[in-house]
Amino acid sequence: QVRLVESGGGWVQPGGSLRLSCAASGFTFSDRHMSWFRAAPGRERELVATVTTTGDTLTEADFVKGRFTISRDNAKKLVYLQMNSLRPEDTGVYYCNHPTKLWPWGRGTQVTVSS
């Protein structure tokens, strides 16, 4: 059974940073690309970034280029999202999943950017 558990969210002022983590289990982690998605208030869930099985960034949304970095640790079965220069419009719930949204969604982790 696939399980995805996101953590690391919180409240931060504009310009601040957060590092999100996603713990994955129930599948061969090192065989799968992984993505971060986010759901802003009143908006559809959207793709933020994708990392390949070997740790290369495959895709990045235009709105995060130069600010967010996706990475992974295959030994620990973790995916990370380092978020810098945060903006109020980055507020939302952040989720990890396969790029095709293959697995059941976890609970996500709330990120709130405000002054």
PDB file of C-alpha atoms in Angstrom:
ATOM      1  CA  GLN A   1       0.000   0.000   0.000  1.00  0.00           C
ATOM      2  CA  VAL A   2       1.462   3.322  -1.104  1.00  0.00           C
ATOM      3  CA  ARG A   3       1.731   5.971   1.570  1.00  0.00           C
ATOM      4  CA  LEU A   4       2.882   9.559   1.098  1.00  0.00           C
ATOM      5  CA  VAL A   5       3.424  11.785   4.127  1.00  0.00           C
ATOM      6  CA  GLU A   6       4.295  15.435   3.618  1.00  0.00           C
ATOM      7  CA  SER A   7       5.773  17.671   6.309  1.00  0.00           C
ATOM      8  CA  GLY A   8       7.700  20.887   6.844  1.00  0.00           C
ATOM      9  CA  GLY A   9       5.050  23.459   6.069  1.00  0.00           C
ATOM     10  CA  GLY A  10       4.192  26.439   8.218  1.00  0.00           C
ATOM     11  CA  TRP A  11       3.817  30.187   8.279  1.00  0.00           C
ATOM     12  CA  VAL A  12       6.532  32.404   6.855  1.00  0.00           C
ATOM     13  CA  GLN A  13       6.848  36.045   5.913  1.00  0.00           C
ATOM     14  CA  PRO A  14       7.317  37.061   2.270  1.00  0.00           C
ATOM     15  CA  GLY A  15      10.907  36.507   1.237  1.00  0.00           C
ATOM     16  CA  GLY A  16      11.341  33.671   3.715  1.00  0.00           C
ATOM     17  CA  SER A  17      12.221  30.023   3.182  1.00  0.00           C
ATOM     18  CA  LEU A  18      10.828  26.608   4.008  1.00  0.00           C
ATOM     19  CA  ARG A  19      11.975  23.067   3.301  1.00  0.00           C
ATOM     20  CA  LEU A  20       9.276  20.496   2.692  1.00  0.00           C
ATOM     21  CA  SER A  21       9.774  16.737   2.983  1.00  0.00           C
ATOM     22  CA  CYS A  22       7.800  13.810   1.654  1.00  0.00           C
ATOM     23  CA  ALA A  23       8.243  10.332   3.095  1.00  0.00           C
ATOM     24  CA  ALA A  24       7.219   7.594   0.681  1.00  0.00           C
ATOM     25  CA  SER A  25       6.536   3.918   1.263  1.00  0.00           C
ATOM     26  CA  GLY A  26       4.822   0.974  -0.384  1.00  0.00           C
ATOM     27  CA  PHE A  27       6.683   0.997  -3.694  1.00  0.00           C
ATOM     28  CA  THR A  28      10.235   0.867  -5.012  1.00  0.00           C
ATOM     29  CA  PHE A  29      11.067   4.515  -4.456  1.00  0.00           C
ATOM     30  CA  SER A  30      14.270   4.612  -6.485  1.00  0.00           C
ATOM     31  CA  ASP A  31      12.384   3.385  -9.590  1.00  0.00           C
ATOM     32  CA  ARG A  32       9.941   6.283  -9.730  1.00  0.00           C
ATOM     33  CA  HIS A  33      10.119   9.924 -10.688  1.00  0.00           C
ATOM     34  CA  MET A  34       8.527  12.099  -7.992  1.00  0.00           C
ATOM     35  CA  SER A  35       6.736  15.427  -8.080  1.00  0.00           C
ATOM     36  CA  TRP A  36       5.510  18.162  -5.801  1.00  0.00           C
ATOM     37  CA  PHE A  37       2.087  19.659  -6.430  1.00  0.00           C
ATOM     38  CA  ARG A  38       0.225  22.446  -4.694  1.00  0.00           C
ATOM     39  CA  ALA A  39      -3.367  23.481  -4.209  1.00  0.00           C
ATOM     40  CA  ALA A  40      -3.831  27.204  -3.673  1.00  0.00           C
ATOM     41  CA  PRO A  41      -7.070  28.401  -2.090  1.00  0.00           C
ATOM     42  CA  GLY A  42      -9.844  28.194  -4.666  1.00  0.00           C
ATOM     43  CA  ARG A  43      -7.593  26.755  -7.358  1.00  0.00           C
ATOM     44  CA  GLU A  44      -6.954  23.360  -8.890  1.00  0.00           C
ATOM     45  CA  ARG A  45      -3.966  21.344  -7.759  1.00  0.00           C
ATOM     46  CA  GLU A  46      -1.010  22.197  -9.981  1.00  0.00           C
ATOM     47  CA  LEU A  47       2.405  20.722 -10.665  1.00  0.00           C
ATOM     48  CA  VAL A  48       5.311  22.497  -8.991  1.00  0.00           C
ATOM     49  CA  ALA A  49       8.343  20.398  -9.951  1.00  0.00           C
ATOM     50  CA  THR A  50       9.454  16.862 -10.844  1.00  0.00           C
ATOM     51  CA  VAL A  51      12.672  15.046  -9.975  1.00  0.00           C
ATOM     52  CA  THR A  52      13.954  12.015 -11.885  1.00  0.00           C
ATOM     53  CA  THR A  53      14.940   8.716 -10.292  1.00  0.00           C
ATOM     54  CA  THR A  54      18.565   9.878 -10.313  1.00  0.00           C
ATOM     55  CA  GLY A  55      17.910  13.279  -8.767  1.00  0.00           C
ATOM     56  CA  ASP A  56      17.817  15.542 -11.807  1.00  0.00           C
ATOM     57  CA  THR A  57      15.126  18.182 -12.088  1.00  0.00           C
ATOM     58  CA  LEU A  58      12.831  17.097 -14.905  1.00  0.00           C
ATOM     59  CA  THR A  59      10.256  19.862 -14.851  1.00  0.00           C
ATOM     60  CA  GLU A  60       9.664  23.105 -13.010  1.00  0.00           C
ATOM     61  CA  ALA A  61       6.664  25.392 -13.174  1.00  0.00           C
ATOM     62  CA  ASP A  62       7.513  28.859 -14.433  1.00  0.00           C
ATOM     63  CA  PHE A  63       6.356  30.384 -11.177  1.00  0.00           C
ATOM     64  CA  VAL A  64       9.072  28.588  -9.154  1.00  0.00           C
ATOM     65  CA  LYS A  65      12.097  28.837 -11.424  1.00  0.00           C
ATOM     66  CA  GLY A  66      15.033  30.277  -9.570  1.00  0.00           C
ATOM     67  CA  ARG A  67      13.248  30.044  -6.220  1.00  0.00           C
ATOM     68  CA  PHE A  68      12.398  26.381  -5.493  1.00  0.00           C
ATOM     69  CA  THR A  69      14.613  23.311  -5.728  1.00  0.00           C
ATOM     70  CA  ILE A  70      13.382  19.732  -5.775  1.00  0.00           C
ATOM     71  CA  SER A  71      15.653  16.914  -4.647  1.00  0.00           C
ATOM     72  CA  ARG A  72      15.514  13.384  -3.295  1.00  0.00           C
ATOM     73  CA  ASP A  73      17.304  10.875  -1.096  1.00  0.00           C
ATOM     74  CA  ASN A  74      16.717   7.383  -2.432  1.00  0.00           C
ATOM     75  CA  ALA A  75      18.298   5.711   0.592  1.00  0.00           C
ATOM     76  CA  LYS A  76      15.863   7.457   2.934  1.00  0.00           C
ATOM     77  CA  LYS A  77      12.920   7.387   0.497  1.00  0.00           C
ATOM     78  CA  LEU A  78      12.449  11.113   0.852  1.00  0.00           C
ATOM     79  CA  VAL A  79      11.658  13.903  -1.589  1.00  0.00           C
ATOM     80  CA  TYR A  80      12.407  17.498  -0.679  1.00  0.00           C
ATOM     81  CA  LEU A  81      11.267  20.907  -1.858  1.00  0.00           C
ATOM     82  CA  GLN A  82      13.490  23.788  -0.817  1.00  0.00           C
ATOM     83  CA  MET A  83      11.466  26.965  -1.185  1.00  0.00           C
ATOM     84  CA  ASN A  84      13.204  30.340  -1.091  1.00  0.00           C
ATOM     85  CA  SER A  85      11.996  33.888  -1.765  1.00  0.00           C
ATOM     86  CA  LEU A  86       8.473  32.866  -0.877  1.00  0.00           C
ATOM     87  CA  ARG A  87       5.580  35.024  -2.025  1.00  0.00           C
ATOM     88  CA  PRO A  88       2.003  35.321  -0.736  1.00  0.00           C
ATOM     89  CA  GLU A  89       0.802  33.588  -3.908  1.00  0.00           C
ATOM     90  CA  ASP A  90       2.804  30.502  -2.889  1.00  0.00           C
ATOM     91  CA  THR A  91       0.301  29.939  -0.094  1.00  0.00           C
ATOM     92  CA  GLY A  92      -1.432  26.581  -0.330  1.00  0.00           C
ATOM     93  CA  VAL A  93      -1.306  22.915   0.547  1.00  0.00           C
ATOM     94  CA  TYR A  94       1.691  21.085  -0.909  1.00  0.00           C
ATOM     95  CA  TYR A  95       1.586  17.409  -1.871  1.00  0.00           C
ATOM     96  CA  CYS A  96       3.974  14.855  -3.327  1.00  0.00           C
ATOM     97  CA  ASN A  97       3.036  12.134  -5.792  1.00  0.00           C
ATOM     98  CA  HIS A  98       4.119  10.474  -9.001  1.00  0.00           C
ATOM     99  CA  PRO A  99       4.063  12.948 -11.924  1.00  0.00           C
ATOM    100  CA  THR A 100       0.995  11.146 -13.299  1.00  0.00           C
ATOM    101  CA  LYS A 101      -0.766  11.423  -9.913  1.00  0.00           C
ATOM    102  CA  LEU A 102      -0.636   7.663  -9.758  1.00  0.00           C
ATOM    103  CA  TRP A 103      -1.137   7.152  -6.041  1.00  0.00           C
ATOM    104  CA  PRO A 104      -3.682   8.224  -3.412  1.00  0.00           C
ATOM    105  CA  TRP A 105      -2.950  11.706  -2.153  1.00  0.00           C
ATOM    106  CA  GLY A 106      -1.490  12.248   1.277  1.00  0.00           C
ATOM    107  CA  ARG A 107      -2.781  14.931   3.622  1.00  0.00           C
ATOM    108  CA  GLY A 108      -0.335  17.493   2.321  1.00  0.00           C
ATOM    109  CA  THR A 109       1.429  20.198   4.291  1.00  0.00           C
ATOM    110  CA  GLN A 110       0.092  23.740   4.605  1.00  0.00           C
ATOM    111  CA  VAL A 111       2.306  26.639   3.563  1.00  0.00           C
ATOM    112  CA  THR A 112       1.176  30.146   4.449  1.00  0.00           C
ATOM    113  CA  VAL A 113       3.123  33.184   3.260  1.00  0.00           C
ATOM    114  CA  SER A 114       1.955  36.461   4.732  1.00  0.00           C
ATOM    115  CA  SER A 115       3.160  39.443   6.657  1.00  0.00           C
TER     116      SER A 115
END
